[in-house]
Tab-separated table of C-alpha atoms in Angstrom:
chain	number	residue	atom	x	y	z
A	1	UNK	CA	64.775	78.346	167.356
A	2	UNK	CA	64.914	82.115	166.847
A	3	UNK	CA	68.620	81.874	165.967
A	4	UNK	CA	67.846	79.251	163.334
A	5	UNK	CA	65.130	81.480	161.812
A	6	UNK	CA	67.489	84.465	161.731
A	7	UNK	CA	70.238	82.344	160.144
A	8	UNK	CA	67.836	80.984	157.519
A	9	UNK	CA	66.510	84.484	156.795
A	10	UNK	CA	70.070	85.831	156.278
A	11	UNK	CA	70.980	82.939	154.006
A	12	UNK	CA	67.897	83.529	151.873
A	13	UNK	CA	68.766	87.236	151.645
A	14	UNK	CA	72.313	86.397	150.597
A	15	UNK	CA	71.049	83.980	147.964
A	16	UNK	CA	68.614	86.561	146.578
A	17	UNK	CA	71.321	89.222	146.573
A	18	UNK	CA	73.738	86.934	144.749
A	19	UNK	CA	71.001	86.069	142.254
A	20	UNK	CA	70.399	89.781	141.647
A	21	UNK	CA	74.138	90.331	141.113
A	22	UNK	CA	74.238	87.400	138.701
A	23	UNK	CA	71.275	88.814	136.797
A	24	UNK	CA	72.891	92.246	136.614
A	25	UNK	CA	76.134	90.676	135.430
A	26	UNK	CA	74.306	88.732	132.743
A	27	UNK	CA	72.532	91.881	131.575
A	28	UNK	CA	75.797	93.779	131.152
A	29	UNK	CA	77.714	93.303	127.879
A	30	UNK	CA	81.084	91.586	128.276
A	31	UNK	CA	83.988	93.977	128.772
A	32	UNK	CA	86.225	94.566	125.778
A	33	UNK	CA	89.753	93.248	125.930
A	34	UNK	CA	92.311	96.040	126.023
A	35	UNK	CA	93.509	95.455	122.484
A	36	UNK	CA	92.911	97.160	119.165
A	37	UNK	CA	89.427	96.128	118.010
A	38	UNK	CA	88.500	94.538	114.675
A	39	UNK	CA	86.561	97.544	113.364
A	40	UNK	CA	87.809	97.652	109.745
A	41	UNK	CA	85.589	95.914	107.176
A	42	UNK	CA	85.983	95.400	103.427
A	43	UNK	CA	84.626	98.830	102.417
A	44	UNK	CA	86.818	100.624	104.945
A	45	UNK	CA	89.789	98.549	103.785
A	46	UNK	CA	89.233	99.525	100.143
A	47	UNK	CA	88.778	103.160	101.152
A	48	UNK	CA	91.993	103.046	103.182
A	49	UNK	CA	93.954	101.778	100.169
A	50	UNK	CA	92.301	104.046	97.590
A	51	UNK	CA	92.097	107.026	99.922
A	52	UNK	CA	95.764	106.841	100.904
A	53	UNK	CA	97.007	106.254	97.362
A	54	UNK	CA	95.004	109.076	95.782
A	55	UNK	CA	96.342	112.065	97.649
A	56	UNK	CA	98.322	114.994	96.340
A	57	UNK	CA	100.430	112.864	93.984
A	58	UNK	CA	98.053	112.892	91.026
A	59	UNK	CA	97.780	116.673	91.327
A	60	UNK	CA	101.529	117.361	91.779
A	61	UNK	CA	103.493	114.400	90.394
A	62	UNK	CA	102.296	114.729	86.750
A	63	UNK	CA	104.767	117.593	86.388
A	64	UNK	CA	107.653	115.608	87.841
A	65	UNK	CA	106.909	112.461	85.821
A	66	UNK	CA	106.670	114.525	82.600
A	67	UNK	CA	109.824	116.465	83.456
A	68	UNK	CA	111.941	113.337	83.835
A	69	UNK	CA	110.310	111.266	81.065
A	70	UNK	CA	110.547	114.117	78.554
A	71	UNK	CA	107.379	113.545	76.481
A	72	UNK	CA	103.674	112.718	76.689
A	73	UNK	CA	103.981	109.113	75.485
A	74	UNK	CA	106.605	107.938	77.993
A	75	UNK	CA	104.805	109.883	80.714
A	76	UNK	CA	101.558	107.937	80.191
A	77	UNK	CA	103.441	104.639	79.866
A	78	UNK	CA	105.253	105.288	83.145
A	79	UNK	CA	101.947	106.015	84.909
A	80	UNK	CA	100.520	102.720	83.604
A	81	UNK	CA	103.720	100.799	84.451
A	82	UNK	CA	103.660	102.226	87.972
A	83	UNK	CA	100.142	100.838	88.347
A	84	UNK	CA	101.336	97.392	87.248
A	85	UNK	CA	104.277	97.520	89.678
A	86	UNK	CA	102.010	98.599	92.528
A	87	UNK	CA	99.669	95.679	91.741
A	88	UNK	CA	102.542	93.172	91.658
A	89	UNK	CA	103.866	94.477	94.954
A	90	UNK	CA	100.425	94.397	96.549
A	91	UNK	CA	99.898	90.778	95.480
A	92	UNK	CA	103.118	89.856	97.292
A	93	UNK	CA	101.838	91.715	100.338
A	94	UNK	CA	98.527	89.850	100.075
A	95	UNK	CA	100.367	86.537	100.496
A	96	UNK	CA	102.439	87.859	103.387
A	97	UNK	CA	99.459	89.487	105.108
A	98	UNK	CA	97.313	86.353	105.021
A	99	UNK	CA	100.265	84.167	106.057
A	100	UNK	CA	101.399	86.370	108.975
A	101	UNK	CA	98.269	88.002	110.397
A	102	UNK	CA	100.067	90.532	112.579
A	103	UNK	CA	99.808	94.288	112.216
A	104	UNK	CA	102.911	96.294	111.369
A	105	UNK	CA	103.331	95.355	107.716
A	106	UNK	CA	106.964	94.891	106.731
A	107	UNK	CA	108.075	94.949	110.361
A	108	UNK	CA	106.307	91.659	111.112
A	109	UNK	CA	107.516	90.046	107.879
A	110	UNK	CA	111.143	91.024	108.482
A	111	UNK	CA	110.934	89.597	111.997
A	112	UNK	CA	109.835	86.217	110.643
A	113	UNK	CA	112.176	86.105	107.638
A	114	UNK	CA	115.378	87.870	108.730
A	115	UNK	CA	115.178	88.210	112.504
A	116	UNK	CA	115.079	91.014	115.017
A	117	UNK	CA	117.868	93.251	113.672
A	118	UNK	CA	116.430	93.873	110.203
A	119	UNK	CA	112.964	94.427	111.669
A	120	UNK	CA	114.405	96.951	114.106
A	121	UNK	CA	116.196	98.911	111.368
A	122	UNK	CA	112.939	99.064	109.423
A	123	UNK	CA	110.946	100.301	112.417
A	124	UNK	CA	113.691	102.789	113.306
A	125	UNK	CA	113.683	104.285	109.789
A	126	UNK	CA	109.928	104.154	109.251
A	127	UNK	CA	108.804	105.443	112.631
A	128	UNK	CA	111.415	108.186	112.861
A	129	UNK	CA	111.541	109.389	109.219
A	130	UNK	CA	109.460	107.726	106.515
A	131	UNK	CA	105.975	107.869	107.997
A	132	UNK	CA	106.153	111.330	109.595
A	133	UNK	CA	107.863	112.834	106.531
A	134	UNK	CA	105.116	111.352	104.331
A	135	UNK	CA	102.466	112.935	106.548
A	136	UNK	CA	104.347	116.235	106.387
A	137	UNK	CA	104.499	116.132	102.573
A	138	UNK	CA	100.786	115.419	102.221
A	139	UNK	CA	99.650	118.063	104.716
A	140	UNK	CA	101.913	120.662	103.074
A	141	UNK	CA	100.174	119.924	99.767
A	142	UNK	CA	96.837	120.225	101.556
A	143	UNK	CA	97.882	123.597	102.989
A	144	UNK	CA	99.038	124.939	99.612
A	145	UNK	CA	95.746	124.097	97.915
A	146	UNK	CA	93.640	125.270	100.864
A	147	UNK	CA	95.372	128.663	101.156
A	148	UNK	CA	95.754	129.494	97.441
A	149	UNK	CA	92.165	130.876	96.976
A	150	UNK	CA	92.849	133.469	99.704
A	151	UNK	CA	95.905	134.813	97.849
A	152	UNK	CA	94.745	135.347	94.235
A	153	UNK	CA	97.541	136.120	91.829
A	154	UNK	CA	100.372	135.249	94.194
A	155	UNK	CA	101.848	132.382	96.164
A	156	UNK	CA	100.606	131.987	99.758
A	157	UNK	CA	103.203	132.969	102.391
A	158	UNK	CA	105.300	130.066	103.598
A	159	UNK	CA	104.392	130.719	107.223
A	160	UNK	CA	100.687	130.391	106.356
A	161	UNK	CA	101.086	127.038	104.612
A	162	UNK	CA	103.251	125.678	107.413
A	163	UNK	CA	100.838	126.766	110.138
A	164	UNK	CA	97.885	125.359	108.212
A	165	UNK	CA	99.771	122.107	107.693
A	166	UNK	CA	100.488	121.878	111.430
A	167	UNK	CA	96.804	122.538	112.207
A	168	UNK	CA	95.793	119.733	109.812
A	169	UNK	CA	98.190	117.319	111.523
A	170	UNK	CA	96.755	118.256	114.927
A	171	UNK	CA	93.172	117.687	113.732
A	172	UNK	CA	93.970	114.364	112.042
A	173	UNK	CA	95.859	113.015	115.053
A	174	UNK	CA	92.984	114.057	117.323
A	175	UNK	CA	90.413	112.244	115.163
A	176	UNK	CA	92.523	109.074	115.077
A	177	UNK	CA	93.073	109.162	118.840
A	178	UNK	CA	89.368	109.537	119.598
A	179	UNK	CA	87.977	106.585	117.647
A	180	UNK	CA	88.950	104.003	115.057
A	181	UNK	CA	85.398	104.048	113.694
A	182	UNK	CA	85.435	107.856	113.437
A	183	UNK	CA	88.752	107.704	111.557
A	184	UNK	CA	87.196	105.116	109.225
A	185	UNK	CA	84.146	107.307	108.598
A	186	UNK	CA	86.410	110.258	107.812
A	187	UNK	CA	88.468	108.081	105.466
A	188	UNK	CA	85.397	106.710	103.672
A	189	UNK	CA	83.896	110.182	103.184
A	190	UNK	CA	87.040	111.754	101.763
A	191	UNK	CA	87.692	108.727	99.546
A	192	UNK	CA	84.265	109.124	97.968
A	193	UNK	CA	84.930	112.852	97.539
A	194	UNK	CA	88.240	112.278	95.743
A	195	UNK	CA	86.741	109.587	93.502
A	196	UNK	CA	84.047	112.104	92.562
A	197	UNK	CA	86.545	114.776	91.454
A	198	UNK	CA	88.639	112.142	89.639
A	199	UNK	CA	85.495	111.097	87.764
A	200	UNK	CA	84.686	114.726	86.909
A	201	UNK	CA	88.190	115.348	85.511
A	202	UNK	CA	88.245	112.046	83.583
A	203	UNK	CA	84.802	112.600	82.003
A	204	UNK	CA	85.686	116.188	81.101
A	205	UNK	CA	88.887	114.920	79.458
A	206	UNK	CA	86.949	112.340	77.444
A	207	UNK	CA	84.591	115.061	76.237
A	208	UNK	CA	87.535	117.266	75.215
A	209	UNK	CA	89.150	114.318	73.434
A	210	UNK	CA	85.909	113.563	71.594
A	211	UNK	CA	85.851	117.206	70.454
A	212	UNK	CA	89.199	116.720	68.725
A	213	UNK	CA	91.663	118.035	71.304
A	214	UNK	CA	94.292	115.392	70.593
A	215	UNK	CA	97.240	117.469	69.325
A	216	UNK	CA	99.452	116.477	72.255
A	217	UNK	CA	99.069	112.788	71.439
A	218	UNK	CA	100.544	113.061	67.932
A	219	UNK	CA	104.317	112.474	67.984
A	220	UNK	CA	103.859	111.644	71.655
A	221	UNK	CA	107.360	110.134	71.989
A	222	UNK	CA	109.253	113.034	70.468
A	223	UNK	CA	111.841	114.383	72.927
A	224	UNK	CA	111.762	111.316	75.183
A	225	UNK	CA	114.506	111.042	77.781
A	226	UNK	CA	117.071	108.266	77.310
A	227	UNK	CA	118.794	108.711	80.675
A	228	UNK	CA	118.507	105.674	82.939
A	229	UNK	CA	118.652	107.904	86.013
A	230	UNK	CA	115.980	110.273	84.669
A	231	UNK	CA	113.623	107.379	83.956
A	232	UNK	CA	114.294	106.097	87.469
A	233	UNK	CA	113.373	109.500	88.931
A	234	UNK	CA	110.220	109.560	86.787
A	235	UNK	CA	109.264	106.189	88.307
A	236	UNK	CA	110.124	107.566	91.738
A	237	UNK	CA	107.602	110.365	91.417
A	238	UNK	CA	104.970	108.186	89.752
A	239	UNK	CA	105.302	105.463	92.374
A	240	UNK	CA	105.142	108.065	95.132
A	241	UNK	CA	101.668	108.891	93.806
A	242	UNK	CA	100.844	105.159	93.993
A	243	UNK	CA	102.309	104.741	97.447
A	244	UNK	CA	99.750	103.348	99.862
A	245	UNK	CA	99.079	99.999	98.202
A	246	UNK	CA	100.548	98.262	101.252
A	247	UNK	CA	98.641	100.257	103.891
A	248	UNK	CA	96.152	97.536	104.806
A	249	UNK	CA	98.991	95.239	105.908
A	250	UNK	CA	99.789	97.641	108.729
A	251	UNK	CA	96.398	97.040	110.383
A	252	UNK	CA	95.867	93.302	109.767
A	253	UNK	CA	94.936	92.668	113.416
A	254	UNK	CA	92.088	95.213	113.141
A	255	UNK	CA	90.743	93.838	109.863
A	256	UNK	CA	87.578	91.749	109.919
A	257	UNK	CA	88.192	88.359	108.254
A	258	UNK	CA	91.652	89.279	106.900
A	259	UNK	CA	91.980	86.079	104.877
A	260	UNK	CA	89.131	87.286	102.647
A	261	UNK	CA	89.096	91.065	102.977
A	262	UNK	CA	92.825	91.773	102.629
A	263	UNK	CA	93.330	90.268	99.142
A	264	UNK	CA	89.869	91.374	97.996
A	265	UNK	CA	90.499	94.994	98.995
A	266	UNK	CA	93.821	94.906	97.124
A	267	UNK	CA	92.303	93.373	93.973
A	268	UNK	CA	89.528	95.997	93.888
A	269	UNK	CA	91.423	99.046	95.116
A	270	UNK	CA	94.680	99.159	93.166
A	271	UNK	CA	93.332	98.563	89.612
A	272	UNK	CA	90.712	101.248	90.376
A	273	UNK	CA	93.443	103.728	91.286
A	274	UNK	CA	95.531	102.786	88.223
A	275	UNK	CA	92.641	103.441	85.836
A	276	UNK	CA	91.881	106.743	87.567
A	277	UNK	CA	95.488	107.935	87.287
A	278	UNK	CA	95.874	107.134	83.593
A	279	UNK	CA	92.503	108.698	82.711
A	280	UNK	CA	93.284	111.867	84.658
A	281	UNK	CA	96.668	112.278	82.958
A	282	UNK	CA	95.065	111.825	79.549
A	283	UNK	CA	92.538	114.496	80.532
A	284	UNK	CA	95.325	116.909	81.497
A	285	UNK	CA	96.983	116.566	78.082
A	286	UNK	CA	93.734	117.297	76.227
A	287	UNK	CA	93.815	120.933	77.410
A	288	UNK	CA	97.506	121.593	78.249
A	289	UNK	CA	100.684	121.217	76.248
A	290	UNK	CA	103.657	119.626	78.023
A	291	UNK	CA	105.211	123.071	78.498
A	292	UNK	CA	102.012	124.506	79.955
A	293	UNK	CA	101.667	121.547	82.300
A	294	UNK	CA	105.243	122.006	83.562
A	295	UNK	CA	104.673	125.730	84.147
A	296	UNK	CA	101.349	125.262	85.946
A	297	UNK	CA	101.604	125.857	89.705
A	298	UNK	CA	98.672	123.461	90.281
A	299	UNK	CA	97.872	121.168	87.349
A	300	UNK	CA	94.398	120.132	88.486
A	301	UNK	CA	93.364	123.736	89.200
A	302	UNK	CA	94.586	124.893	85.784
A	303	UNK	CA	92.567	122.103	84.173
A	304	UNK	CA	89.463	123.176	86.093
A	305	UNK	CA	89.890	126.836	85.083
A	306	UNK	CA	90.043	125.901	81.405
A	307	UNK	CA	87.347	123.231	81.247
A	308	UNK	CA	84.905	123.567	84.141
A	309	UNK	CA	84.384	127.338	84.337
A	310	UNK	CA	82.262	128.700	86.096
A	311	UNK	CA	82.335	125.575	88.295
A	312	UNK	CA	86.130	125.469	88.383
A	313	UNK	CA	86.133	126.208	92.128
A	314	UNK	CA	85.127	122.599	92.849
A	315	UNK	CA	88.559	121.325	91.742
A	316	UNK	CA	90.695	123.015	94.445
A	317	UNK	CA	88.001	122.239	97.018
A	318	UNK	CA	88.010	118.533	96.241
A	319	UNK	CA	91.802	118.477	95.959
A	320	UNK	CA	91.849	119.755	99.541
A	321	UNK	CA	89.460	116.925	100.463
A	322	UNK	CA	91.710	114.440	98.652
A	323	UNK	CA	94.915	115.455	100.386
A	324	UNK	CA	93.223	115.580	103.787
A	325	UNK	CA	91.860	112.060	103.329
A	326	UNK	CA	95.260	110.767	102.248
A	327	UNK	CA	96.872	112.358	105.308
A	328	UNK	CA	94.254	110.718	107.529
A	329	UNK	CA	95.016	107.284	106.061
A	330	UNK	CA	98.759	107.815	106.415
A	331	UNK	CA	98.378	108.814	110.069
A	332	UNK	CA	96.065	105.856	110.758
A	333	UNK	CA	98.610	103.280	109.590
A	334	UNK	CA	101.707	105.067	110.901
A	335	UNK	CA	100.503	104.695	114.465
A	336	UNK	CA	100.259	100.924	114.048
A	337	UNK	CA	103.929	100.515	113.100
A	338	UNK	CA	105.084	102.380	116.196
A	339	UNK	CA	102.534	100.433	118.269
A	340	UNK	CA	103.728	96.994	117.089
A	341	UNK	CA	107.443	97.822	117.329
A	342	UNK	CA	106.889	99.150	120.870
A	343	UNK	CA	104.980	95.980	121.743
A	344	UNK	CA	107.901	93.865	120.536
A	345	UNK	CA	110.457	95.896	122.506
A	346	UNK	CA	112.027	97.727	119.554
A	347	UNK	CA	110.654	101.117	120.588
A	348	UNK	CA	109.890	102.602	123.984
A	349	UNK	CA	107.053	100.711	125.671
A	350	UNK	CA	104.749	103.734	125.968
A	351	UNK	CA	104.263	103.647	122.183
A	352	UNK	CA	102.592	100.230	122.504
A	353	UNK	CA	100.013	101.422	125.034
A	354	UNK	CA	96.308	101.715	124.170
A	355	UNK	CA	93.765	104.337	125.226
A	356	UNK	CA	91.574	102.869	127.944
A	357	UNK	CA	88.556	104.882	126.756
A	358	UNK	CA	88.900	104.813	122.980
A	359	UNK	CA	90.894	101.618	122.221
A	360	UNK	CA	93.310	103.491	119.944
A	361	UNK	CA	97.146	103.541	119.989
A	362	UNK	CA	97.108	107.177	121.137
A	363	UNK	CA	100.789	107.507	122.208
A	364	UNK	CA	102.030	106.163	118.865
A	365	UNK	CA	99.692	108.463	116.920
A	366	UNK	CA	100.719	111.514	118.938
A	367	UNK	CA	104.422	110.689	118.519
A	368	UNK	CA	104.003	110.430	114.736
A	369	UNK	CA	102.151	113.767	114.684
A	370	UNK	CA	104.902	115.515	116.659
A	371	UNK	CA	107.610	114.278	114.281
A	372	UNK	CA	105.534	115.256	111.216
A	373	UNK	CA	105.131	118.775	112.613
A	374	UNK	CA	108.916	119.026	113.054
A	375	UNK	CA	109.482	117.878	109.459
A	376	UNK	CA	107.259	120.684	108.166
A	377	UNK	CA	109.923	123.246	109.062
A	378	UNK	CA	112.453	122.412	106.263
A	379	UNK	CA	109.614	121.964	103.755
A	380	UNK	CA	111.144	121.142	100.363
A	381	UNK	CA	108.634	118.700	98.894
A	382	UNK	CA	110.737	117.417	95.975
A	383	UNK	CA	113.729	116.641	98.190
A	384	UNK	CA	111.485	114.880	100.680
A	385	UNK	CA	109.873	112.795	97.917
A	386	UNK	CA	113.238	111.601	96.593
A	387	UNK	CA	114.505	110.891	100.111
A	388	UNK	CA	111.304	109.056	100.996
A	389	UNK	CA	111.263	106.944	97.808
A	390	UNK	CA	114.918	105.966	98.029
A	391	UNK	CA	114.576	104.335	101.450
A	392	UNK	CA	111.025	103.062	100.958
A	393	UNK	CA	111.776	101.118	97.792
A	394	UNK	CA	114.737	99.504	99.464
A	395	UNK	CA	112.340	98.102	102.066
A	396	UNK	CA	109.794	97.097	99.401
A	397	UNK	CA	112.464	95.027	97.663
A	398	UNK	CA	113.527	93.487	100.963
A	399	UNK	CA	109.883	92.536	101.646
A	400	UNK	CA	109.612	90.746	98.310
A	401	UNK	CA	112.876	88.983	99.163
A	402	UNK	CA	111.365	87.974	102.523
A	403	UNK	CA	108.515	86.275	100.665
A	404	UNK	CA	111.026	84.257	98.605
A	405	UNK	CA	113.098	83.360	101.671
A	406	UNK	CA	110.070	82.152	103.670
A	407	UNK	CA	108.971	79.910	100.804
A	408	UNK	CA	111.981	77.787	101.771
A	409	UNK	CA	112.509	78.522	105.472
A	410	UNK	CA	108.878	78.638	106.655
A	411	UNK	CA	107.183	76.006	104.520
A	412	UNK	CA	104.891	75.019	107.398
A	413	UNK	CA	103.029	78.365	107.408
A	414	UNK	CA	99.511	78.323	105.957
A	415	UNK	CA	99.229	80.453	102.799
A	416	UNK	CA	95.599	81.252	101.869
A	417	UNK	CA	96.974	83.393	99.025
A	418	UNK	CA	100.019	82.165	97.107
A	419	UNK	CA	101.449	84.217	94.246
A	420	UNK	CA	103.924	82.905	91.638
A	421	UNK	CA	107.388	83.323	93.085
A	422	UNK	CA	108.698	85.031	89.935
A	423	UNK	CA	106.465	88.037	90.743
A	424	UNK	CA	108.402	88.513	93.960
A	425	UNK	CA	111.621	88.186	91.952
A	426	UNK	CA	110.458	90.931	89.592
A	427	UNK	CA	109.720	93.185	92.568
A	428	UNK	CA	113.222	92.594	93.966
A	429	UNK	CA	114.840	93.509	90.615
A	430	UNK	CA	112.660	96.595	90.121
A	431	UNK	CA	113.382	97.758	93.646
A	432	UNK	CA	117.121	97.373	93.113
A	433	UNK	CA	116.859	99.414	89.922
A	434	UNK	CA	114.842	102.182	91.580
A	435	UNK	CA	117.320	102.377	94.448
A	436	UNK	CA	120.564	102.148	92.461
A	437	UNK	CA	119.860	103.840	89.096
A	438	UNK	CA	119.504	107.434	90.363
A	439	UNK	CA	122.559	107.020	92.607
A	440	UNK	CA	124.696	105.773	89.711
A	441	UNK	CA	123.349	108.394	87.298
A	442	UNK	CA	123.631	111.360	89.668
A	443	UNK	CA	125.193	110.683	93.056
A	444	UNK	CA	123.928	113.042	95.752
A	445	UNK	CA	124.701	113.385	99.436
A	446	UNK	CA	121.063	112.837	100.483
A	447	UNK	CA	121.368	109.155	99.531
A	448	UNK	CA	124.421	108.839	101.761
A	449	UNK	CA	122.586	110.631	104.588
A	450	UNK	CA	119.696	108.194	104.254
A	451	UNK	CA	121.992	105.152	104.419
A	452	UNK	CA	123.907	106.554	107.379
A	453	UNK	CA	120.678	107.265	109.239
A	454	UNK	CA	119.370	103.723	108.692
A	455	UNK	CA	122.622	102.177	109.929
A	456	UNK	CA	122.812	104.586	112.867
A	457	UNK	CA	119.985	102.570	114.387
A	458	UNK	CA	122.616	99.944	115.227
A	459	UNK	CA	124.062	102.323	117.831
A	460	UNK	CA	120.780	102.122	119.727
A	461	UNK	CA	119.948	98.500	118.961
A	462	UNK	CA	122.875	96.884	120.742
A	463	UNK	CA	122.566	98.515	124.197
A	464	UNK	CA	118.814	99.093	124.384
A	465	UNK	CA	117.309	96.151	122.476
A	466	UNK	CA	119.933	93.397	122.454
A	467	UNK	CA	121.548	93.988	125.858
A	468	UNK	CA	118.535	95.727	127.490
A	469	UNK	CA	120.693	97.751	129.849
A	470	UNK	CA	119.178	98.253	133.301
A	471	UNK	CA	119.938	101.968	133.631
A	472	UNK	CA	117.783	102.739	130.583
A	473	UNK	CA	114.869	100.880	132.165
A	474	UNK	CA	115.310	102.792	135.422
A	475	UNK	CA	115.162	106.086	133.521
A	476	UNK	CA	112.172	105.128	131.378
A	477	UNK	CA	110.055	103.569	134.146
A	478	UNK	CA	108.961	106.848	135.860
A	479	UNK	CA	108.604	108.604	132.476
A	480	UNK	CA	106.370	105.816	131.193
A	481	UNK	CA	104.300	105.866	134.383
A	482	UNK	CA	103.669	109.626	134.220
A	483	UNK	CA	102.821	109.532	130.512
A	484	UNK	CA	100.500	106.598	131.151
A	485	UNK	CA	98.622	108.573	133.811
A	486	UNK	CA	98.545	111.710	131.664
A	487	UNK	CA	97.123	110.007	128.555
A	488	UNK	CA	95.079	107.337	130.356
A	489	UNK	CA	96.632	104.470	128.428
A	490	UNK	CA	97.422	100.875	129.399
A	491	UNK	CA	99.566	98.031	127.998
A	492	UNK	CA	97.742	95.825	125.483
A	493	UNK	CA	96.421	92.497	126.723
A	494	UNK	CA	98.002	89.402	125.290
A	495	UNK	CA	95.585	87.474	123.108
A	496	UNK	CA	95.926	83.944	121.852
């Protein structure tokens, strides 16, 4: 009898304990899956596009576009045409991004359209050169504008700009590793700041134009360049300022409701940037002749000194904000390409790991930051821009071709957005022109170096990706384990 009472008492205690555990479990929020979270909404998506596109280009590239176009009229037409091309390209990316809802941008589209090899060559080139060199270019511009006020009347020492650029990369990578939401807040703030200074410059230009400062617009086409290669280089530099219109496709998996927000962000963001660029260039020519603009070390700062005095100091300050925000957006998306290619086995596996605390692709972000810091050392911005544009526009054209190919090979895929196929054809032709025209007009070794580097990826693809040699895995396994423990990262969970 006593044993039965004891047994019953223990069973009741166990039941109550299990009930308490169940209650505690119900009270706790469900654990997050170890994947990148959907934290990017429509506003953050627009700010990512606008904030990445409007960087240092509008404050540096006006000189290059004018130099190669030869006159004010062609310069303004090229800026407007670049906006149209960016919009056409982005519409093609809108179809691809809503059809293939994977992060990684072109990498995912090449995998579906052309197979593993082409996707690998893209990830090899982008992860190792294009993305880190872009971050290096933008942070160098940031450093030049940030250090100039401390060296009045002279150019800041090179070592100062390089060190400041490296510090900016370190800060940006740290922010992106800590939190996706924090990176979004930073991006949104700096996007609003750069739109403010763009508005100030545009309104000031309209006022100057209304006051009769229109001398530079008479005979605007006099002295225009007729060289096919020069026009191609003018488009290079203009389109570099527009680069970023495809950034949202790199983070599709983190975008809330991508079928709605991806095309909507593109439709709102890119026309906004195009209008801003044309208005700002018109404003520049209301106070500077073409010769003065070419001789200006910082076009936006010169404009501020002539028009906004004594408030001219706000221009370099907000240019610093603009370039920093653009660098943040570039870093944000660069980490996703390395993350996806690592996840698919085209890069080392550690790059696909996610921070257990912060749910960010920390290894991929850190790797991109290290490469960008290395690329700061041989800092010739114009050479880097030409090198970057040459390879990038080859991949843009290949992406448009992928859209055409999948219209016939992947007819079963759902397409919430479907653009006329001739737009993709136009993008292929324009891309071919932008890649080939400067090479034909003025062959240079850097184009050959770029091609050789892209194809050199084949030397690594065959043994490490196609054959998956065992000795490489044995070497990488302990390295991956130690890096995983050091950074507190884990492989992403597979989701349906």
